[in-house]
PDB file of C-alpha atoms and ligand atoms in Angstrom:
ATOM      1  CA  MET A 470      -0.034  -0.302   0.160  1.00 57.00           C
ATOM      2  CA  LYS A 471       0.964   3.240  -0.687  1.00 61.00           C
ATOM      3  CA  PRO A 472       2.296   5.366   2.461  1.00 59.00           C
ATOM      4  CA  THR A 473       0.432   8.197   3.092  1.00 64.00           C
ATOM      5  CA  THR A 474       1.849  12.070   3.708  1.00 64.00           C
ATOM      6  CA  PRO A 475       0.066  13.547   6.500  1.00 59.00           C
ATOM      7  CA  GLU A 476      -2.319  16.350   5.758  1.00 63.00           C
ATOM      8  CA  PRO A 477      -0.178  19.547   6.563  1.00 58.00           C
ATOM      9  CA  LEU A 478      -1.596  21.516   9.219  1.00 58.00           C
ATOM     10  CA  PRO A 479      -2.870  25.167   8.826  1.00 68.00           C
ATOM     11  CA  GLU A 480      -1.151  27.863   9.782  1.00 77.00           C
ATOM     12  CA  ALA A 481      -2.082  30.136  12.925  1.00 84.00           C
ATOM     13  CA  ALA A 482      -4.849  32.279  11.995  1.00 84.00           C
ATOM     14  CA  SER A 483      -3.606  36.037  10.800  1.00 91.00           C
ATOM     15  CA  SER A 484      -6.311  37.687  12.132  1.00 93.00           C
ATOM     16  CA  LEU A 485      -9.039  36.986  14.584  1.00 96.00           C
ATOM     17  CA  GLN A 486     -13.065  38.262  14.652  1.00 97.00           C
ATOM     18  CA  CYS A 487     -13.365  39.414  17.546  1.00 97.00           C
ATOM     19  CA  GLY A 488     -16.970  40.820  18.356  1.00 96.00           C
ATOM     20  CA  ARG A 489     -17.661  43.617  16.075  1.00 95.00           C
ATOM     21  CA  HIS A 490     -13.390  44.335  16.268  1.00 97.00           C
ATOM     22  CA  ARG A 491     -11.344  42.429  13.283  1.00 97.00           C
ATOM     23  CA  LEU A 492      -7.863  41.733  14.879  1.00 97.00           C
ATOM     24  CA  ASP A 493      -5.130  41.752  12.679  1.00 97.00           C
ATOM     25  CA  LEU A 494      -2.435  38.834  14.073  1.00 97.00           C
ATOM     26  CA  SER A 495      -0.104  39.883  11.156  1.00 95.00           C
ATOM     27  CA  PHE A 496       2.281  41.265  13.363  1.00 96.00           C
ATOM     28  CA  PRO A 497       2.693  40.928  17.426  1.00 97.00           C
ATOM     29  CA  ARG A 498      -0.247  43.260  19.248  1.00 98.00           C
ATOM     30  CA  VAL A 499      -0.168  44.110  23.133  1.00 98.00           C
ATOM     31  CA  MET A 500      -3.046  43.996  25.286  1.00 98.00           C
ATOM     32  CA  GLY A 501      -3.306  46.853  28.371  1.00 98.00           C
ATOM     33  CA  ILE A 502      -4.105  45.388  31.811  1.00 97.00           C
ATOM     34  CA  LEU A 503      -6.743  46.901  33.667  1.00 97.00           C
ATOM     35  CA  ASN A 504      -7.715  45.438  36.783  1.00 95.00           C
ATOM     36  CA  VAL A 505     -10.583  46.837  38.330  1.00 94.00           C
ATOM     37  CA  THR A 506     -10.713  45.238  41.795  1.00 89.00           C
ATOM     38  CA  PRO A 507     -10.900  47.900  44.886  1.00 82.00           C
ATOM     39  CA  ASP A 508      -6.935  48.268  45.447  1.00 75.00           C
ATOM     40  CA  SER A 509      -6.721  49.799  41.947  1.00 72.00           C
ATOM     41  CA  PHE A 510      -8.975  52.011  41.027  1.00 68.00           C
ATOM     42  CA  SER A 511     -11.056  52.408  44.362  1.00 60.00           C
ATOM     43  CA  ASP A 512     -13.279  55.347  44.648  1.00 63.00           C
ATOM     44  CA  GLY A 513     -12.134  55.553  48.514  1.00 61.00           C
ATOM     45  CA  GLY A 514     -15.055  52.779  49.567  1.00 61.00           C
ATOM     46  CA  ARG A 515     -15.714  49.203  47.600  1.00 59.00           C
ATOM     47  CA  HIS A 516     -16.318  51.109  44.436  1.00 62.00           C
ATOM     48  CA  VAL A 517     -14.229  51.342  41.191  1.00 69.00           C
ATOM     49  CA  ALA A 518     -13.569  54.605  40.135  1.00 88.00           C
ATOM     50  CA  LEU A 519     -14.929  54.855  36.594  1.00 92.00           C
ATOM     51  CA  ASP A 520     -13.047  57.649  35.428  1.00 92.00           C
ATOM     52  CA  ASP A 521      -9.498  57.011  36.749  1.00 93.00           C
ATOM     53  CA  ALA A 522      -9.921  53.674  34.864  1.00 95.00           C
ATOM     54  CA  LEU A 523     -11.165  55.326  31.470  1.00 96.00           C
ATOM     55  CA  ARG A 524      -8.425  57.515  31.479  1.00 95.00           C
ATOM     56  CA  ARG A 525      -5.822  54.873  32.275  1.00 96.00           C
ATOM     57  CA  ALA A 526      -7.250  52.488  29.605  1.00 97.00           C
ATOM     58  CA  GLU A 527      -7.441  55.565  27.015  1.00 98.00           C
ATOM     59  CA  GLN A 528      -3.496  56.430  27.834  1.00 98.00           C
ATOM     60  CA  MET A 529      -2.548  52.467  27.138  1.00 98.00           C
ATOM     61  CA  LEU A 530      -4.793  53.039  23.935  1.00 98.00           C
ATOM     62  CA  ALA A 531      -2.952  55.748  23.054  1.00 98.00           C
ATOM     63  CA  GLU A 532       0.621  53.858  24.247  1.00 98.00           C
ATOM     64  CA  GLY A 533      -0.253  51.386  20.924  1.00 98.00           C
ATOM     65  CA  ALA A 534      -2.611  49.123  22.996  1.00 98.00           C
ATOM     66  CA  ALA A 535      -4.927  46.792  20.676  1.00 98.00           C
ATOM     67  CA  MET A 536      -7.250  46.088  23.386  1.00 98.00           C
ATOM     68  CA  ILE A 537      -7.723  46.205  26.942  1.00 98.00           C
ATOM     69  CA  ASP A 538      -7.852  43.215  29.462  1.00 98.00           C
ATOM     70  CA  VAL A 539     -10.601  44.065  32.428  1.00 97.00           C
ATOM     71  CA  GLY A 540     -10.720  41.854  35.699  1.00 96.00           C
ATOM     72  CA  GLY A 541     -12.518  41.811  38.407  1.00 95.00           C
ATOM     73  CA  GLU A 542     -10.818  39.106  40.729  1.00 93.00           C
ATOM     74  CA  SER A 543      -7.010  39.129  41.306  1.00 89.00           C
ATOM     75  CA  THR A 544      -5.698  35.315  40.020  1.00 85.00           C
ATOM     76  CA  ARG A 545      -2.149  36.373  42.020  1.00 82.00           C
ATOM     77  CA  PRO A 546      -0.626  33.750  43.995  1.00 78.00           C
ATOM     78  CA  GLY A 547      -2.916  33.499  47.403  1.00 79.00           C
ATOM     79  CA  ALA A 548      -5.555  35.870  45.961  1.00 81.00           C
ATOM     80  CA  GLU A 549      -9.168  34.851  47.618  1.00 83.00           C
ATOM     81  CA  ALA A 550     -11.908  34.228  45.455  1.00 88.00           C
ATOM     82  CA  VAL A 551     -14.821  37.053  44.773  1.00 93.00           C
ATOM     83  CA  PRO A 552     -18.085  36.318  44.528  1.00 96.00           C
ATOM     84  CA  GLU A 553     -19.555  35.952  41.300  1.00 96.00           C
ATOM     85  CA  GLN A 554     -22.270  38.854  41.857  1.00 97.00           C
ATOM     86  CA  GLU A 555     -19.255  41.280  42.817  1.00 96.00           C
ATOM     87  CA  GLU A 556     -16.799  40.141  39.843  1.00 97.00           C
ATOM     88  CA  LEU A 557     -19.778  41.468  37.634  1.00 97.00           C
ATOM     89  CA  ASP A 558     -20.255  44.545  39.521  1.00 96.00           C
ATOM     90  CA  ARG A 559     -17.074  45.522  39.253  1.00 95.00           C
ATOM     91  CA  VAL A 560     -16.396  44.958  35.953  1.00 97.00           C
ATOM     92  CA  ALA A 561     -19.881  45.843  34.025  1.00 97.00           C
ATOM     93  CA  PRO A 562     -19.498  49.259  34.294  1.00 97.00           C
ATOM     94  CA  VAL A 563     -16.209  49.529  33.285  1.00 97.00           C
ATOM     95  CA  VAL A 564     -16.505  47.225  30.121  1.00 98.00           C
ATOM     96  CA  GLU A 565     -19.927  49.440  29.010  1.00 98.00           C
ATOM     97  CA  ALA A 566     -18.020  52.433  29.403  1.00 97.00           C
ATOM     98  CA  LEU A 567     -14.570  51.477  27.549  1.00 98.00           C
ATOM     99  CA  VAL A 568     -17.083  50.280  24.579  1.00 98.00           C
ATOM    100  CA  ARG A 569     -19.299  53.879  24.884  1.00 98.00           C
ATOM    101  CA  GLU A 570     -16.501  56.070  25.265  1.00 97.00           C
ATOM    102  CA  LEU A 571     -13.638  54.209  23.208  1.00 98.00           C
ATOM    103  CA  ASP A 572     -15.049  51.982  21.306  1.00 97.00           C
ATOM    104  CA  ALA A 573     -12.407  49.852  22.699  1.00 98.00           C
ATOM    105  CA  LEU A 574     -11.475  45.917  21.727  1.00 98.00           C
ATOM    106  CA  VAL A 575     -12.184  45.293  25.274  1.00 98.00           C
ATOM    107  CA  SER A 576     -11.375  41.648  26.529  1.00 98.00           C
ATOM    108  CA  VAL A 577     -13.303  40.243  29.881  1.00 98.00           C
ATOM    109  CA  ASP A 578     -10.076  38.383  31.763  1.00 98.00           C
ATOM    110  CA  THR A 579     -12.912  35.969  33.804  1.00 98.00           C
ATOM    111  CA  SER A 580     -13.432  32.304  34.768  1.00 97.00           C
ATOM    112  CA  SER A 581     -17.349  32.858  35.642  1.00 98.00           C
ATOM    113  CA  ALA A 582     -20.390  31.727  32.998  1.00 98.00           C
ATOM    114  CA  LEU A 583     -22.110  35.101  34.407  1.00 98.00           C
ATOM    115  CA  VAL A 584     -19.354  37.374  34.215  1.00 98.00           C
ATOM    116  CA  MET A 585     -18.512  36.499  30.648  1.00 98.00           C
ATOM    117  CA  ARG A 586     -22.437  36.392  29.724  1.00 98.00           C
ATOM    118  CA  GLU A 587     -23.120  39.764  30.533  1.00 98.00           C
ATOM    119  CA  THR A 588     -20.135  41.625  30.017  1.00 98.00           C
ATOM    120  CA  ALA A 589     -20.848  39.551  26.161  1.00 98.00           C
ATOM    121  CA  ALA A 590     -23.906  41.818  26.261  1.00 98.00           C
ATOM    122  CA  ARG A 591     -22.706  45.241  27.136  1.00 98.00           C
ATOM    123  CA  GLY A 592     -19.512  45.008  24.248  1.00 98.00           C
ATOM    124  CA  ALA A 593     -17.020  42.645  25.419  1.00 98.00           C
ATOM    125  CA  SER A 594     -15.148  41.454  22.368  1.00 98.00           C
ATOM    126  CA  MET A 595     -13.207  38.926  24.083  1.00 98.00           C
ATOM    127  CA  ILE A 596     -12.898  36.305  26.833  1.00 98.00           C
ATOM    128  CA  ASN A 597      -9.646  35.979  28.490  1.00 98.00           C
ATOM    129  CA  ASP A 598     -10.442  32.386  31.255  1.00 98.00           C
ATOM    130  CA  VAL A 599      -7.277  31.705  32.976  1.00 96.00           C
ATOM    131  CA  ARG A 600      -9.309  28.689  34.183  1.00 96.00           C
ATOM    132  CA  ALA A 601      -9.700  27.375  30.125  1.00 98.00           C
ATOM    133  CA  LEU A 602     -13.533  27.301  30.669  1.00 98.00           C
ATOM    134  CA  GLU A 603     -13.250  24.250  33.510  1.00 97.00           C
ATOM    135  CA  ARG A 604     -15.585  26.197  35.577  1.00 97.00           C
ATOM    136  CA  ASP A 605     -19.292  25.134  35.929  1.00 97.00           C
ATOM    137  CA  GLY A 606     -21.169  26.555  32.773  1.00 98.00           C
ATOM    138  CA  ALA A 607     -18.169  28.670  31.280  1.00 98.00           C
ATOM    139  CA  LEU A 608     -17.661  26.100  28.156  1.00 98.00           C
ATOM    140  CA  ALA A 609     -21.506  26.340  26.853  1.00 98.00           C
ATOM    141  CA  THR A 610     -21.578  30.594  27.718  1.00 98.00           C
ATOM    142  CA  ALA A 611     -18.471  31.582  25.734  1.00 98.00           C
ATOM    143  CA  ALA A 612     -20.016  29.140  22.485  1.00 98.00           C
ATOM    144  CA  ALA A 613     -22.910  30.941  23.045  1.00 98.00           C
ATOM    145  CA  SER A 614     -20.935  34.236  23.185  1.00 98.00           C
ATOM    146  CA  GLY A 615     -19.865  33.904  19.767  1.00 98.00           C
ATOM    147  CA  LEU A 616     -16.930  36.134  20.819  1.00 98.00           C
ATOM    148  CA  PRO A 617     -13.202  34.417  20.728  1.00 98.00           C
ATOM    149  CA  VAL A 618     -11.399  32.984  23.768  1.00 98.00           C
ATOM    150  CA  CYS A 619      -8.143  32.676  25.750  1.00 98.00           C
ATOM    151  CA  LEU A 620      -7.659  29.167  27.306  1.00 98.00           C
ATOM    152  CA  MET A 621      -5.069  29.297  29.750  1.00 98.00           C
ATOM    153  CA  HIS A 622      -3.044  26.836  31.604  1.00 97.00           C
ATOM    154  CA  ARG A 623      -2.609  26.456  35.063  1.00 95.00           C
ATOM    155  CA  GLN A 624      -2.022  23.443  37.672  1.00 93.00           C
ATOM    156  CA  GLY A 625      -4.054  24.233  40.680  1.00 79.00           C
ATOM    157  CA  GLU A 626      -6.110  27.302  42.066  1.00 72.00           C
ATOM    158  CA  PRO A 627      -4.587  30.847  42.729  1.00 69.00           C
ATOM    159  CA  GLN A 628      -4.500  30.146  46.632  1.00 69.00           C
ATOM    160  CA  ALA A 629      -2.174  27.388  46.351  1.00 69.00           C
ATOM    161  CA  MET A 630      -0.765  26.973  42.862  1.00 69.00           C
ATOM    162  CA  GLN A 631       2.880  28.052  43.747  1.00 74.00           C
ATOM    163  CA  HIS A 632       3.138  26.095  46.512  1.00 78.00           C
ATOM    164  CA  ALA A 633       6.117  23.595  45.038  1.00 79.00           C
ATOM    165  CA  PRO A 634       4.791  23.051  41.554  1.00 86.00           C
ATOM    166  CA  HIS A 635       5.887  20.026  40.107  1.00 87.00           C
ATOM    167  CA  TYR A 636       5.220  18.412  36.535  1.00 93.00           C
ATOM    168  CA  GLU A 637       5.606  14.675  35.760  1.00 90.00           C
ATOM    169  CA  VAL A 638       6.756  15.030  32.048  1.00 94.00           C
ATOM    170  CA  PRO A 639       8.626  17.931  31.110  1.00 95.00           C
ATOM    171  CA  VAL A 640       6.658  21.093  31.194  1.00 97.00           C
ATOM    172  CA  GLU A 641       6.020  22.435  27.737  1.00 97.00           C
ATOM    173  CA  GLN A 642       4.428  18.745  27.353  1.00 96.00           C
ATOM    174  CA  ALA A 643       2.255  19.308  30.258  1.00 97.00           C
ATOM    175  CA  VAL A 644       1.101  22.213  29.102  1.00 98.00           C
ATOM    176  CA  ALA A 645       0.820  21.410  25.346  1.00 98.00           C
ATOM    177  CA  GLU A 646      -1.337  17.779  26.296  1.00 97.00           C
ATOM    178  CA  PHE A 647      -3.501  20.300  28.842  1.00 97.00           C
ATOM    179  CA  LEU A 648      -4.212  22.981  25.622  1.00 98.00           C
ATOM    180  CA  SER A 649      -4.713  20.302  23.696  1.00 98.00           C
ATOM    181  CA  LYS A 650      -7.665  18.668  25.430  1.00 98.00           C
ATOM    182  CA  ARG A 651      -9.299  22.015  26.004  1.00 98.00           C
ATOM    183  CA  ILE A 652      -9.102  22.511  22.346  1.00 98.00           C
ATOM    184  CA  ALA A 653     -11.081  19.327  22.273  1.00 98.00           C
ATOM    185  CA  ALA A 654     -13.272  19.893  24.394  1.00 98.00           C
ATOM    186  CA  CYS A 655     -14.436  23.327  22.923  1.00 98.00           C
ATOM    187  CA  GLU A 656     -14.914  21.833  20.071  1.00 98.00           C
ATOM    188  CA  ALA A 657     -16.807  19.101  21.320  1.00 98.00           C
ATOM    189  CA  ALA A 658     -19.149  21.959  23.015  1.00 98.00           C
ATOM    190  CA  GLY A 659     -19.754  23.917  19.368  1.00 98.00           C
ATOM    191  CA  LEU A 660     -16.694  26.702  20.219  1.00 98.00           C
ATOM    192  CA  PRO A 661     -14.677  25.949  16.977  1.00 98.00           C
ATOM    193  CA  ARG A 662     -10.438  26.802  16.949  1.00 97.00           C
ATOM    194  CA  ASP A 663     -10.880  29.384  14.704  1.00 96.00           C
ATOM    195  CA  ARG A 664     -12.213  31.062  17.522  1.00 98.00           C
ATOM    196  CA  LEU A 665      -9.472  30.096  19.883  1.00 98.00           C
ATOM    197  CA  LEU A 666      -6.145  31.845  21.263  1.00 98.00           C
ATOM    198  CA  LEU A 667      -3.937  29.744  23.979  1.00 98.00           C
ATOM    199  CA  ASP A 668      -1.658  31.004  26.577  1.00 98.00           C
ATOM    200  CA  PRO A 669       1.133  28.652  27.984  1.00 98.00           C
ATOM    201  CA  GLY A 670      -0.117  30.864  31.818  1.00 97.00           C
ATOM    202  CA  PHE A 671       3.387  32.002  33.063  1.00 97.00           C
ATOM    203  CA  GLY A 672       2.944  31.894  36.559  1.00 95.00           C
ATOM    204  CA  PHE A 673      -0.202  29.638  36.920  1.00 95.00           C
ATOM    205  CA  GLY A 674       1.532  26.528  39.223  1.00 94.00           C
ATOM    206  CA  LYS A 675       5.326  27.071  38.002  1.00 96.00           C
ATOM    207  CA  SER A 676       8.594  26.965  39.455  1.00 95.00           C
ATOM    208  CA  VAL A 677      11.193  30.020  37.860  1.00 96.00           C
ATOM    209  CA  GLU A 678      13.077  27.194  36.236  1.00 97.00           C
ATOM    210  CA  HIS A 679       9.704  26.124  34.803  1.00 97.00           C
ATOM    211  CA  ASN A 680       8.553  29.580  33.332  1.00 98.00           C
ATOM    212  CA  LEU A 681      12.526  30.323  31.768  1.00 98.00           C
ATOM    213  CA  ARG A 682      12.030  26.894  30.607  1.00 98.00           C
ATOM    214  CA  LEU A 683       8.896  27.300  29.099  1.00 98.00           C
ATOM    215  CA  LEU A 684       9.567  30.485  27.582  1.00 98.00           C
ATOM    216  CA  ASN A 685      12.439  28.801  25.941  1.00 98.00           C
ATOM    217  CA  ARG A 686      10.716  26.092  24.272  1.00 97.00           C
ATOM    218  CA  MET A 687       7.306  28.087  23.512  1.00 96.00           C
ATOM    219  CA  GLU A 688       7.699  26.865  19.950  1.00 92.00           C
ATOM    220  CA  ALA A 689       6.220  23.091  21.540  1.00 93.00           C
ATOM    221  CA  LEU A 690       2.831  25.454  21.583  1.00 95.00           C
ATOM    222  CA  GLU A 691       3.443  26.692  18.148  1.00 88.00           C
ATOM    223  CA  ALA A 692       2.514  22.539  16.563  1.00 91.00           C
ATOM    224  CA  LEU A 693      -0.519  23.305  17.990  1.00 96.00           C
ATOM    225  CA  ARG A 694      -1.687  26.104  14.964  1.00 96.00           C
ATOM    226  CA  LEU A 695      -3.705  28.772  17.434  1.00 97.00           C
ATOM    227  CA  PRO A 696      -2.334  32.436  18.186  1.00 97.00           C
ATOM    228  CA  LEU A 697      -0.388  32.288  21.086  1.00 98.00           C
ATOM    229  CA  LEU A 698      -0.762  34.956  23.658  1.00 98.00           C
ATOM    230  CA  VAL A 699       1.515  35.419  26.958  1.00 98.00           C
ATOM    231  CA  GLY A 700       1.296  37.211  29.691  1.00 98.00           C
ATOM    232  CA  MET A 701       4.693  37.730  32.322  1.00 98.00           C
ATOM    233  CA  SER A 702       4.374  41.432  32.988  1.00 97.00           C
ATOM    234  CA  ARG A 703       5.507  42.169  36.526  1.00 96.00           C
ATOM    235  CA  LYS A 704       5.682  38.665  37.716  1.00 96.00           C
ATOM    236  CA  SER A 705       8.103  36.936  40.151  1.00 95.00           C
ATOM    237  CA  MET A 706       9.311  35.143  37.808  1.00 96.00           C
ATOM    238  CA  ILE A 707      11.218  38.505  37.018  1.00 97.00           C
ATOM    239  CA  GLY A 708      11.718  39.312  40.794  1.00 97.00           C
ATOM    240  CA  LYS A 709      13.472  35.978  41.494  1.00 97.00           C
ATOM    241  CA  VAL A 710      15.890  36.371  38.067  1.00 98.00           C
ATOM    242  CA  LEU A 711      17.042  40.133  39.022  1.00 98.00           C
ATOM    243  CA  GLY A 712      16.475  40.605  42.499  1.00 98.00           C
ATOM    244  CA  ARG A 713      13.541  43.572  41.957  1.00 97.00           C
ATOM    245  CA  PRO A 714      10.415  43.957  43.804  1.00 96.00           C
ATOM    246  CA  VAL A 715       7.055  44.727  41.807  1.00 95.00           C
ATOM    247  CA  GLU A 716       7.656  48.188  40.512  1.00 96.00           C
ATOM    248  CA  GLU A 717      11.226  47.548  39.175  1.00 97.00           C
ATOM    249  CA  ARG A 718      10.441  44.923  36.430  1.00 97.00           C
ATOM    250  CA  LEU A 719       9.733  46.964  33.456  1.00 98.00           C
ATOM    251  CA  PHE A 720      13.332  46.181  32.009  1.00 98.00           C
ATOM    252  CA  GLY A 721      13.197  42.734  32.890  1.00 98.00           C
ATOM    253  CA  GLY A 722       9.564  42.197  31.179  1.00 98.00           C
ATOM    254  CA  VAL A 723      10.339  43.981  28.163  1.00 98.00           C
ATOM    255  CA  ALA A 724      12.988  41.768  27.317  1.00 98.00           C
ATOM    256  CA  LEU A 725      11.027  38.598  28.030  1.00 98.00           C
ATOM    257  CA  SER A 726       8.103  40.393  25.532  1.00 98.00           C
ATOM    258  CA  ALA A 727      10.529  40.269  23.180  1.00 98.00           C
ATOM    259  CA  MET A 728      11.776  36.812  23.371  1.00 98.00           C
ATOM    260  CA  ALA A 729       8.614  35.753  23.206  1.00 98.00           C
ATOM    261  CA  VAL A 730       7.379  37.498  19.595  1.00 98.00           C
ATOM    262  CA  GLU A 731      10.750  35.923  18.818  1.00 97.00           C
ATOM    263  CA  ARG A 732       9.253  32.047  19.497  1.00 97.00           C
ATOM    264  CA  GLY A 733       6.240  33.104  18.151  1.00 96.00           C
ATOM    265  CA  ALA A 734       3.795  35.006  20.545  1.00 97.00           C
ATOM    266  CA  LYS A 735       1.418  37.288  19.180  1.00 97.00           C
ATOM    267  CA  ILE A 736      -0.293  39.133  21.904  1.00 98.00           C
ATOM    268  CA  LEU A 737       1.534  40.128  24.813  1.00 98.00           C
ATOM    269  CA  ARG A 738      -0.513  40.768  27.875  1.00 98.00           C
ATOM    270  CA  VAL A 739       1.096  43.570  29.957  1.00 98.00           C
ATOM    271  CA  HIS A 740       0.971  46.522  32.167  1.00 97.00           C
ATOM    272  CA  ASP A 741       3.777  49.056  30.353  1.00 97.00           C
ATOM    273  CA  VAL A 742       2.141  49.264  26.817  1.00 98.00           C
ATOM    274  CA  GLY A 743       4.225  51.977  25.434  1.00 98.00           C
ATOM    275  CA  PRO A 744       7.660  50.159  26.465  1.00 98.00           C
ATOM    276  CA  THR A 745       6.443  46.949  25.463  1.00 98.00           C
ATOM    277  CA  VAL A 746       4.847  48.108  22.006  1.00 98.00           C
ATOM    278  CA  ASP A 747       8.771  49.495  20.896  1.00 97.00           C
ATOM    279  CA  ALA A 748      10.518  46.285  22.164  1.00 98.00           C
ATOM    280  CA  VAL A 749       7.899  43.765  20.224  1.00 98.00           C
ATOM    281  CA  THR A 750       7.824  46.357  17.026  1.00 96.00           C
ATOM    282  CA  MET A 751      11.724  46.322  17.081  1.00 97.00           C
ATOM    283  CA  ALA A 752      11.482  42.696  17.355  1.00 97.00           C
ATOM    284  CA  TRP A 753       9.160  42.313  14.834  1.00 97.00           C
ATOM    285  CA  ALA A 754      10.998  44.154  12.488  1.00 96.00           C
ATOM    286  CA  VAL A 755      14.619  42.214  13.056  1.00 97.00           C
ATOM    287  CA  LEU A 756      12.453  38.902  12.530  1.00 96.00           C
ATOM    288  CA  GLN A 757      10.757  40.763   9.117  1.00 95.00           C
ATOM    289  CA  GLU A 758      14.361  42.144   8.079  1.00 95.00           C
ATOM    290  CA  GLY A 759      12.141  45.017   7.501  1.00 92.00           C
ATOM    291  CA  CYS A 760       9.716  47.142   9.299  1.00 83.00           C
ATOM    292  CA  GLU A 761       6.738  46.455   6.956  1.00 65.00           C
ATOM    293  CA  PRO A 762       4.003  45.038   7.234  1.00 53.00           C
ATOM    294  CA  SER A 763       2.529  47.986   9.394  1.00 53.00           C
ATOM    295  CA  THR A 764       3.195  47.751  12.750  1.00 52.00           C
ATOM    296  CA  ASN A 765       1.923  49.366  16.150  1.00 52.00           C
ATOM    297  CA  LYS A 766       3.274  52.586  15.795  1.00 50.00           C
ATOM    298  CA  GLU A 767       2.128  53.183  12.692  1.00 51.00           C
ATOM    299  CA  LEU A 768      -1.411  53.147  14.009  1.00 52.00           C
ATOM    300  CA  LEU A 769      -0.557  56.294  16.149  1.00 50.00           C
ATOM    301  CA  SER A 770      -0.635  58.228  13.353  1.00 46.00           C
TER     302      SER A 770
HETATM  303  C1  LIG B2267      -5.077  37.247  33.975  1.00 53.23           C
HETATM  304  N1  LIG B2267      -3.949  36.866  33.668  1.00 53.23           N
HETATM  305  C2  LIG B2267      -3.005  37.145  35.135  1.00 53.23           C
HETATM  306  N2  LIG B2267      -2.363  36.836  34.070  1.00 53.23           N
HETATM  307  C3  LIG B2267      -2.180  36.169  33.368  1.00 53.23           C
HETATM  308  C4  LIG B2267      -1.941  35.733  31.842  1.00 53.23           C
HETATM  309  O1  LIG B2267      -0.161  35.050  32.218  1.00 53.23           O
HETATM  310  N3  LIG B2267      -2.553  35.176  30.863  1.00 53.23           N
HETATM  311  C5  LIG B2267      -3.566  35.116  30.869  1.00 53.23           C
HETATM  312  N4  LIG B2267      -4.539  35.121  29.660  1.00 53.23           N
HETATM  313  N5  LIG B2267      -4.209  36.105  31.832  1.00 53.23           N
HETATM  314  C6  LIG B2267      -3.683  36.458  32.865  1.00 53.23           C
END
């Protein structure tokens, strides 16, 4: 019998429909982080000061962010869970304002089906779930929303995930296997591949050595042929290598973003938008050996 040649896998898509926005992924894009927890933009009480959040988002867009990721529950190691209704009360007015006032491409960082559904109804354009749609109702809700979803790898829950993380197989293999299973679960639930992005989940149940190896070997995830989103901004992997507190991790984070682009990342989730746009635009120019096609910078003019 004639040997069969396996079908070549398609390339990761070079653009993504995000609600009413079409996101061009033919060059690296920056996602600005907007945490709306009471310790970020507090009005002095339990409510987020809407105007401050809006001004911060506006600044990130002016610095070249392609989208804003709004989150109402901290996923930092050790963070406490927030009741769903409280999370919704934090994020819903901000999502609504970003859409209405800035016409921004808004991603919502949530694992809650309620928050996904309600923010989609208010104009959110993407779902960013650090639990990869594993919570009750999340898969069906995300599928029904019509929005793209970022599936992130994690091991454990934020409360305890950094207590001696351990993997039975190389970390990049564990991450790729987990994400493949989640892609299959999404497809089975009616959420097609062309609405998915993948994220290795730096810092989510990983030691500093796991994180460094995972970044160095991120090409292992390129085999899954979906756009890669990464978040390393200000994380403890930078603090541990450089011995620096969170407010002194900018240069380390920018270096990691450039390296991630070289290893296939298409979206960088960061706090420091302007410096990251410059770094990834330079990295991309080197990889392309030129500054065409259009870059984040051109969008500023
Ligand atoms: C919400 N959040 C915190 N860290 C993150 C990361 O690395 N990736 C994604 N997708 N979301 C994150």
